[in-house]
């Protein structure tokens, strides 16, 4: 089983201490690598004066972490690709893959907040879901083309590459038919190409049936977060069926999927709740303002006015918060119910003291993780995801 770190940086009321937040994030990532975690993932959010979501560039964040580590893989959960110029994103991710020696896992998402979208790319306006999805799909298409390492062209609804009407004439770069026609630039090549070939593994943050099915049919792995295990079963099975139909190969339940869970480990159940509760609920108050509580319903359960956000409400649905034995039991349940292969731990909720996050990581690493990783399995995890990597 793979274990990874989902790291959303935040510091409500402490924006003036962002440097401290960076230092703590680095320490957490290095400790995760030392403990044998497979990967670490950073989010993308913008204009967060509230201090809840403070990583505007997960690629740049990953570059800093890659320079301080040697083995742990570097992911984004996610690059909001509808906000990016696709060629710049393709270049930046390829460069990070080269700098890290092929440790990049590319996470993509469509974007949720209008405050972000309308000030970065109005065409990504989430109020127009069909246009947002079309922009997302076209951007993914361009990323894959750009990573081929060959000359390419793209002519779509939103983007036209190369820009038409540009002539080329340079004695050190003959205008060959590889990229020109009658002296006009008709193709481009993004350099460098990624270290991993044909490109780094791709992941998409998903929840709705439409997104899950599209993700599977595009050969992209999926990341889920909120739903209880009873509601995850249908989502996991939908991905399995779509991937099987697309590839013609029978996919196992849980294959190609990762699950983010809020995880906190302490010596007693009471201590875990006392130390983690406020930071956790602060995140959920922020998120459920936009999403509501519908994603937290059990399968077949109807959302009513009686449902209220609280620690007890969450504990019974999707938390892994408690003693090492309790958390291990909940992970075993996820394995039994949905054949979970990849768990991402979210411990670093904004406002949680760094010392508490580090202690929870230590307890999980020493008393929970070894129950699910044999000596052979740990060795396999350290090299997973690097197949097809090209060395220069």
Short mmCIF file of C-alpha atoms in Angstrom, two decimals:
data_model
loop_
_atom_site.label_atom_id
_atom_site.label_comp_id
_atom_site.label_asym_id
_atom_site.label_seq_id
_atom_site.Cartn_x
_atom_site.Cartn_y
_atom_site.Cartn_z
CA UNK A 1 0.00 0.00 0.00
CA UNK A 2 1.24 3.50 -0.83
CA UNK A 3 1.25 6.27 1.76
CA UNK A 4 1.63 9.91 0.75
CA UNK A 5 1.38 13.38 2.26
CA UNK A 6 -1.27 15.89 1.18
CA UNK A 7 -0.02 19.28 2.32
CA UNK A 8 -2.28 22.33 2.17
CA UNK A 9 -0.44 25.29 3.63
CA UNK A 10 -2.33 27.84 5.68
CA UNK A 11 -1.80 30.27 8.52
CA UNK A 12 -4.98 32.17 9.45
CA UNK A 13 -4.07 35.50 10.99
CA UNK A 14 -0.35 34.88 10.49
CA UNK A 15 0.38 35.93 6.92
CA UNK A 16 3.36 37.92 8.16
CA UNK A 17 5.02 34.65 9.19
CA UNK A 18 4.87 32.92 5.81
CA UNK A 19 8.60 32.22 6.00
CA UNK A 20 7.96 30.11 9.10
CA UNK A 21 5.27 28.19 7.28
CA UNK A 22 7.74 27.39 4.50
CA UNK A 23 10.33 26.21 6.99
CA UNK A 24 7.79 23.91 8.65
CA UNK A 25 6.61 22.53 5.30
CA UNK A 26 10.19 21.69 4.35
CA UNK A 27 10.77 19.94 7.67
CA UNK A 28 7.56 17.95 7.27
CA UNK A 29 8.46 16.82 3.73
CA UNK A 30 11.99 15.75 4.74
CA UNK A 31 10.59 13.81 7.70
CA UNK A 32 8.06 12.12 5.40
CA UNK A 33 10.84 11.05 3.04
CA UNK A 34 12.91 9.72 5.94
CA UNK A 35 9.88 7.75 7.13
CA UNK A 36 9.40 6.11 3.72
CA UNK A 37 6.37 7.96 2.38
CA UNK A 38 5.92 7.61 -1.38
CA UNK A 39 5.05 11.20 -2.31
CA UNK A 40 4.10 14.68 -1.11
CA UNK A 41 1.42 16.84 -2.77
CA UNK A 42 0.81 20.59 -2.72
CA UNK A 43 -2.34 22.54 -3.58
CA UNK A 44 -2.95 25.63 -5.72
CA UNK A 45 -5.02 28.56 -4.47
CA UNK A 46 -4.91 32.31 -4.96
CA UNK A 47 -5.77 35.60 -3.22
CA UNK A 48 -6.23 33.91 0.16
CA UNK A 49 -5.97 36.88 2.49
CA UNK A 50 -7.91 34.81 5.05
CA UNK A 51 -4.86 32.56 5.41
CA UNK A 52 -6.76 29.33 4.69
CA UNK A 53 -5.13 28.36 1.38
CA UNK A 54 -1.69 29.79 0.73
CA UNK A 55 0.12 27.98 -2.08
CA UNK A 56 -0.31 29.93 -5.32
CA UNK A 57 2.20 27.80 -7.23
CA UNK A 58 2.54 24.08 -6.39
CA UNK A 59 5.18 23.64 -9.13
CA UNK A 60 7.45 26.22 -7.53
CA UNK A 61 6.73 24.76 -4.08
CA UNK A 62 7.61 21.31 -5.40
CA UNK A 63 10.86 22.64 -6.84
CA UNK A 64 11.94 23.82 -3.39
CA UNK A 65 11.06 20.46 -1.84
CA UNK A 66 12.73 18.49 -4.64
CA UNK A 67 15.98 20.35 -3.96
CA UNK A 68 15.88 19.27 -0.30
CA UNK A 69 14.97 15.61 -0.85
CA UNK A 70 16.25 12.67 -2.87
CA UNK A 71 13.57 9.98 -3.15
CA UNK A 72 10.10 11.21 -2.30
CA UNK A 73 7.94 11.96 -5.34
CA UNK A 74 6.55 15.46 -5.87
CA UNK A 75 2.90 15.99 -6.79
CA UNK A 76 0.35 18.76 -7.17
CA UNK A 77 -3.19 18.31 -5.92
CA UNK A 78 -3.70 20.07 -8.07
CA UNK A 79 -2.43 22.42 -10.74
CA UNK A 80 -5.58 24.31 -11.68
CA UNK A 81 -4.76 24.04 -15.35
CA UNK A 82 -7.59 26.29 -16.52
CA UNK A 83 -5.75 29.19 -14.84
CA UNK A 84 -2.42 28.51 -16.57
CA UNK A 85 -1.10 29.22 -20.03
CA UNK A 86 -0.74 25.60 -21.19
CA UNK A 87 2.71 26.01 -22.75
CA UNK A 88 4.13 27.68 -19.66
CA UNK A 89 2.71 24.93 -17.46
CA UNK A 90 4.11 22.25 -19.77
CA UNK A 91 7.54 23.89 -19.61
CA UNK A 92 7.52 24.35 -15.85
CA UNK A 93 6.46 20.77 -15.11
CA UNK A 94 8.97 19.34 -17.57
CA UNK A 95 11.72 21.42 -15.98
CA UNK A 96 10.71 20.27 -12.49
CA UNK A 97 10.76 16.67 -13.71
CA UNK A 98 14.29 17.18 -14.99
CA UNK A 99 15.45 18.97 -11.83
CA UNK A 100 14.03 16.24 -9.59
CA UNK A 101 15.41 13.34 -11.62
CA UNK A 102 11.97 12.13 -12.70
CA UNK A 103 10.07 12.40 -9.41
CA UNK A 104 7.08 14.42 -10.63
CA UNK A 105 3.45 13.30 -10.37
CA UNK A 106 1.28 15.78 -12.31
CA UNK A 107 -2.03 16.58 -10.63
CA UNK A 108 -4.67 18.58 -12.51
CA UNK A 109 -7.96 20.23 -11.60
CA UNK A 110 -10.59 22.52 -13.13
CA UNK A 111 -11.01 25.14 -10.38
CA UNK A 112 -13.82 25.89 -7.94
CA UNK A 113 -13.62 29.52 -6.85
CA UNK A 114 -14.83 32.38 -9.02
CA UNK A 115 -12.57 34.82 -7.16
CA UNK A 116 -9.58 32.90 -8.51
CA UNK A 117 -10.82 32.06 -11.99
CA UNK A 118 -12.16 35.46 -12.97
CA UNK A 119 -8.93 37.20 -11.99
CA UNK A 120 -6.59 34.69 -13.65
CA UNK A 121 -8.52 33.49 -16.68
CA UNK A 122 -12.15 34.58 -17.13
CA UNK A 123 -12.68 31.76 -19.62
CA UNK A 124 -12.36 29.38 -16.65
CA UNK A 125 -15.41 30.89 -14.94
CA UNK A 126 -16.85 28.00 -12.85
CA UNK A 127 -20.34 29.43 -13.30
CA UNK A 128 -20.13 28.16 -16.88
CA UNK A 129 -19.36 24.51 -16.24
CA UNK A 130 -19.49 23.42 -19.86
CA UNK A 131 -16.98 26.04 -20.97
CA UNK A 132 -14.80 25.31 -17.92
CA UNK A 133 -14.74 21.61 -18.81
CA UNK A 134 -13.99 22.33 -22.46
CA UNK A 135 -11.08 24.58 -21.48
CA UNK A 136 -9.80 21.91 -19.10
CA UNK A 137 -9.92 19.17 -21.73
CA UNK A 138 -8.18 21.31 -24.35
CA UNK A 139 -5.45 22.29 -21.90
CA UNK A 140 -4.78 18.63 -21.09
CA UNK A 141 -4.55 17.87 -24.80
CA UNK A 142 -1.96 20.61 -25.26
CA UNK A 143 0.09 19.45 -22.27
CA UNK A 144 0.37 15.94 -23.68
CA UNK A 145 1.29 17.23 -27.14
CA UNK A 146 3.91 19.57 -25.70
CA UNK A 147 5.56 16.77 -23.73
CA UNK A 148 6.22 14.59 -26.76
CA UNK A 149 9.62 16.21 -27.26
CA UNK A 150 8.77 16.67 -30.94
CA UNK A 151 7.39 19.50 -33.04
CA UNK A 152 3.64 19.84 -32.65
CA UNK A 153 0.73 22.10 -33.52
CA UNK A 154 -2.63 22.71 -31.92
CA UNK A 155 -5.68 24.49 -33.26
CA UNK A 156 -8.63 24.50 -30.88
CA UNK A 157 -11.46 26.51 -29.43
CA UNK A 158 -9.30 28.40 -26.93
CA UNK A 159 -5.73 28.12 -28.18
CA UNK A 160 -3.94 28.30 -31.54
CA UNK A 161 -0.29 27.17 -31.53
CA UNK A 162 1.86 28.32 -33.11
CA UNK A 163 0.48 31.80 -33.55
CA UNK A 164 -0.18 32.28 -37.29
CA UNK A 165 1.76 34.57 -39.61
CA UNK A 166 5.19 34.42 -37.94
CA UNK A 167 8.17 34.15 -40.28
CA UNK A 168 11.45 32.48 -39.30
CA UNK A 169 14.93 33.20 -40.57
CA UNK A 170 18.09 32.55 -38.56
CA UNK A 171 21.43 31.21 -39.85
CA UNK A 172 21.87 28.98 -36.77
CA UNK A 173 18.35 27.53 -37.08
CA UNK A 174 17.49 26.67 -40.68
CA UNK A 175 13.78 26.96 -41.48
CA UNK A 176 13.26 23.25 -42.11
CA UNK A 177 9.98 21.56 -42.89
CA UNK A 178 10.03 20.15 -39.35
CA UNK A 179 8.63 23.42 -38.06
CA UNK A 180 8.08 25.77 -40.99
CA UNK A 181 6.16 25.96 -44.24
CA UNK A 182 7.35 28.49 -46.84
CA UNK A 183 9.36 30.19 -44.11
CA UNK A 184 6.39 30.54 -41.75
CA UNK A 185 6.42 28.87 -38.31
CA UNK A 186 3.81 26.09 -38.36
CA UNK A 187 4.99 23.93 -35.44
CA UNK A 188 6.61 24.36 -32.04
CA UNK A 189 8.76 22.22 -29.73
CA UNK A 190 8.64 22.67 -25.97
CA UNK A 191 12.02 22.16 -24.31
CA UNK A 192 13.11 20.50 -22.22
CA UNK A 193 11.04 17.37 -22.58
CA UNK A 194 10.13 15.70 -19.26
CA UNK A 195 12.63 13.32 -17.68
CA UNK A 196 9.91 10.64 -17.55
CA UNK A 197 8.74 9.44 -20.93
CA UNK A 198 6.36 9.94 -22.55
CA UNK A 199 5.44 12.25 -19.65
CA UNK A 200 5.08 12.14 -15.84
CA UNK A 201 2.14 10.17 -14.40
CA UNK A 202 -1.05 12.23 -14.37
CA UNK A 203 -3.72 12.55 -11.67
CA UNK A 204 -6.99 14.44 -11.48
CA UNK A 205 -8.92 15.60 -8.41
CA UNK A 206 -12.39 14.20 -9.01
CA UNK A 207 -15.75 13.62 -7.33
CA UNK A 208 -18.70 13.76 -9.75
CA UNK A 209 -19.56 10.72 -11.89
CA UNK A 210 -18.86 12.70 -15.05
CA UNK A 211 -15.37 13.70 -13.91
CA UNK A 212 -14.54 10.22 -12.62
CA UNK A 213 -15.54 8.56 -15.88
CA UNK A 214 -13.74 11.15 -18.03
CA UNK A 215 -10.61 10.79 -15.89
CA UNK A 216 -10.56 7.01 -16.32
CA UNK A 217 -11.21 7.16 -20.06
CA UNK A 218 -8.36 9.65 -20.51
CA UNK A 219 -5.93 7.31 -18.76
CA UNK A 220 -5.55 9.67 -15.80
CA UNK A 221 -5.43 8.48 -12.19
CA UNK A 222 -7.93 9.92 -9.73
CA UNK A 223 -7.76 11.59 -6.32
CA UNK A 224 -10.82 11.75 -4.03
CA UNK A 225 -11.30 13.27 -0.58
CA UNK A 226 -14.60 13.78 1.21
CA UNK A 227 -17.16 10.95 0.85
CA UNK A 228 -17.64 8.21 3.46
CA UNK A 229 -16.62 4.72 2.47
CA UNK A 230 -20.18 3.68 1.62
CA UNK A 231 -20.40 6.52 -0.92
CA UNK A 232 -16.90 5.84 -2.25
CA UNK A 233 -17.80 2.32 -3.37
CA UNK A 234 -19.83 3.48 -6.35
CA UNK A 235 -17.20 6.05 -7.32
CA UNK A 236 -14.40 3.50 -7.17
CA UNK A 237 -16.44 1.00 -9.18
CA UNK A 238 -17.32 3.61 -11.83
CA UNK A 239 -13.63 4.38 -12.33
CA UNK A 240 -12.82 0.66 -12.53
CA UNK A 241 -15.51 -0.01 -15.14
CA UNK A 242 -14.58 3.00 -17.29
CA UNK A 243 -10.87 2.15 -17.19
CA UNK A 244 -11.59 -1.49 -18.05
CA UNK A 245 -13.80 -0.55 -20.99
CA UNK A 246 -11.25 1.93 -22.30
CA UNK A 247 -8.14 -0.24 -22.06
CA UNK A 248 -9.67 -3.66 -22.66
CA UNK A 249 -7.80 -4.86 -19.56
CA UNK A 250 -9.61 -5.79 -16.37
CA UNK A 251 -8.80 -3.17 -13.74
CA UNK A 252 -8.95 -4.04 -10.07
CA UNK A 253 -11.14 -2.02 -7.73
CA UNK A 254 -8.97 0.77 -6.32
CA UNK A 255 -6.40 0.58 -9.09
CA UNK A 256 -5.37 4.03 -10.30
CA UNK A 257 -7.06 5.85 -7.40
CA UNK A 258 -5.82 7.69 -4.32
CA UNK A 259 -7.85 8.82 -1.34
CA UNK A 260 -7.12 11.86 0.81
CA UNK A 261 -8.11 11.36 4.44
CA UNK A 262 -7.77 13.70 7.40
CA UNK A 263 -5.34 11.83 9.64
CA UNK A 264 -4.14 12.58 13.14
CA UNK A 265 -2.49 10.11 15.50
CA UNK A 266 -1.99 10.58 19.24
CA UNK A 267 -1.48 8.41 22.29
CA UNK A 268 -5.17 8.51 23.25
CA UNK A 269 -8.44 9.14 21.43
CA UNK A 270 -9.12 12.12 23.68
CA UNK A 271 -5.74 13.70 22.97
CA UNK A 272 -6.14 13.23 19.22
CA UNK A 273 -9.50 15.00 19.26
CA UNK A 274 -8.41 17.79 21.57
CA UNK A 275 -5.30 18.64 19.52
CA UNK A 276 -6.75 18.25 16.02
CA UNK A 277 -10.39 19.28 16.30
CA UNK A 278 -10.22 23.06 15.90
CA UNK A 279 -7.82 23.11 12.94
CA UNK A 280 -9.81 20.36 11.22
CA UNK A 281 -13.17 22.11 11.70
CA UNK A 282 -11.74 25.40 10.51
CA UNK A 283 -10.88 23.75 7.19
CA UNK A 284 -14.29 22.13 6.91
CA UNK A 285 -16.09 25.35 7.73
CA UNK A 286 -14.18 26.98 4.89
CA UNK A 287 -14.76 24.16 2.40
CA UNK A 288 -18.38 23.33 3.20
CA UNK A 289 -19.38 26.97 2.79
CA UNK A 290 -18.82 26.38 -0.93
CA UNK A 291 -19.59 22.67 -1.20
CA UNK A 292 -22.19 22.13 1.49
CA UNK A 293 -22.42 18.81 3.34
CA UNK A 294 -23.78 16.74 0.46
CA UNK A 295 -20.40 15.13 -0.31
CA UNK A 296 -20.32 13.83 3.25
CA UNK A 297 -23.55 11.83 3.07
CA UNK A 298 -23.53 8.06 3.37
CA UNK A 299 -24.76 6.13 0.34
CA UNK A 300 -28.54 6.55 0.15
CA UNK A 301 -28.61 9.19 2.89
CA UNK A 302 -30.50 12.41 2.20
CA UNK A 303 -29.10 15.75 3.34
CA UNK A 304 -31.50 17.45 5.78
CA UNK A 305 -31.57 20.56 7.94
CA UNK A 306 -30.70 18.35 10.90
CA UNK A 307 -27.22 17.63 9.55
CA UNK A 308 -24.71 19.95 11.20
CA UNK A 309 -20.96 20.12 10.84
CA UNK A 310 -19.16 18.90 13.94
CA UNK A 311 -16.27 16.65 14.89
CA UNK A 312 -18.68 13.83 15.78
CA UNK A 313 -20.45 14.20 12.43
CA UNK A 314 -17.14 13.82 10.59
CA UNK A 315 -15.59 11.16 12.83
CA UNK A 316 -18.19 8.60 11.89
CA UNK A 317 -17.87 9.37 8.18
CA UNK A 318 -14.36 10.08 6.96
CA UNK A 319 -11.79 10.81 9.68
CA UNK A 320 -8.75 8.76 10.68
CA UNK A 321 -8.20 10.48 14.00
CA UNK A 322 -7.23 8.60 17.14
CA UNK A 323 -4.75 6.12 18.52
CA UNK A 324 -2.43 4.10 16.26
CA UNK A 325 -4.66 1.04 16.71
CA UNK A 326 -7.80 2.98 15.80
CA UNK A 327 -6.28 4.58 12.72
CA UNK A 328 -4.88 1.25 11.55
CA UNK A 329 -8.32 -0.31 11.97
CA UNK A 330 -9.89 2.41 9.81
CA UNK A 331 -7.27 1.91 7.09
CA UNK A 332 -7.95 -1.82 7.13
CA UNK A 333 -11.64 -1.00 6.64
CA UNK A 334 -10.78 1.07 3.57
CA UNK A 335 -8.76 -1.81 2.20
CA UNK A 336 -11.57 -4.29 2.82
CA UNK A 337 -14.37 -2.10 1.46
CA UNK A 338 -12.80 -0.41 -1.59
CA UNK A 339 -9.44 -2.16 -1.98
CA UNK A 340 -7.65 1.12 -1.29
CA UNK A 341 -4.12 1.09 -2.70
CA UNK A 342 -3.00 4.68 -2.06
CA UNK A 343 -3.74 6.78 1.03
CA UNK A 344 -2.83 10.48 1.21
CA UNK A 345 -2.61 11.82 4.75
CA UNK A 346 -3.85 15.35 5.41
CA UNK A 347 -2.60 16.32 8.83
CA UNK A 348 -1.31 19.86 8.28
CA UNK A 349 -4.60 21.72 8.52
CA UNK A 350 -4.18 25.50 8.89
CA UNK A 351 -3.80 26.44 12.52
CA UNK A 352 -2.48 23.07 13.73
CA UNK A 353 0.76 23.62 15.68
CA UNK A 354 3.74 22.27 13.77
CA UNK A 355 4.95 20.22 16.72
CA UNK A 356 1.61 18.38 16.80
CA UNK A 357 1.75 17.63 13.07
CA UNK A 358 5.30 16.30 13.42
CA UNK A 359 4.38 14.10 16.39
CA UNK A 360 1.39 12.67 14.52
CA UNK A 361 3.62 11.92 11.52
CA UNK A 362 6.09 10.18 13.81
CA UNK A 363 3.42 8.00 15.44
CA UNK A 364 1.87 7.10 12.09
CA UNK A 365 5.26 6.24 10.60
CA UNK A 366 6.37 4.12 13.52
CA UNK A 367 3.14 2.47 14.70
CA UNK A 368 0.67 2.48 11.78
CA UNK A 369 2.46 2.38 8.45
CA UNK A 370 4.58 -0.73 9.17
CA UNK A 371 1.36 -2.77 9.52
CA UNK A 372 0.64 -2.17 5.83
CA UNK A 373 4.10 -2.20 4.26
CA UNK A 374 6.25 -5.30 4.33
CA UNK A 375 9.96 -5.04 3.73
CA UNK A 376 9.37 -6.06 0.12
CA UNK A 377 6.43 -3.68 -0.26
CA UNK A 378 8.43 -0.73 1.02
CA UNK A 379 11.14 -1.44 -1.54
CA UNK A 380 8.55 -1.53 -4.29
CA UNK A 381 7.08 1.79 -3.19
CA UNK A 382 10.42 3.53 -3.31
CA UNK A 383 10.71 2.90 -7.05
CA UNK A 384 7.04 2.94 -8.07
CA UNK A 385 6.03 5.48 -10.64
CA UNK A 386 9.43 5.77 -12.32
CA UNK A 387 8.90 3.24 -15.06
CA UNK A 388 9.63 4.67 -18.47
CA UNK A 389 11.93 7.33 -17.10
CA UNK A 390 14.60 8.39 -19.54
CA UNK A 391 18.04 9.38 -18.34
CA UNK A 392 20.01 12.08 -20.06
#
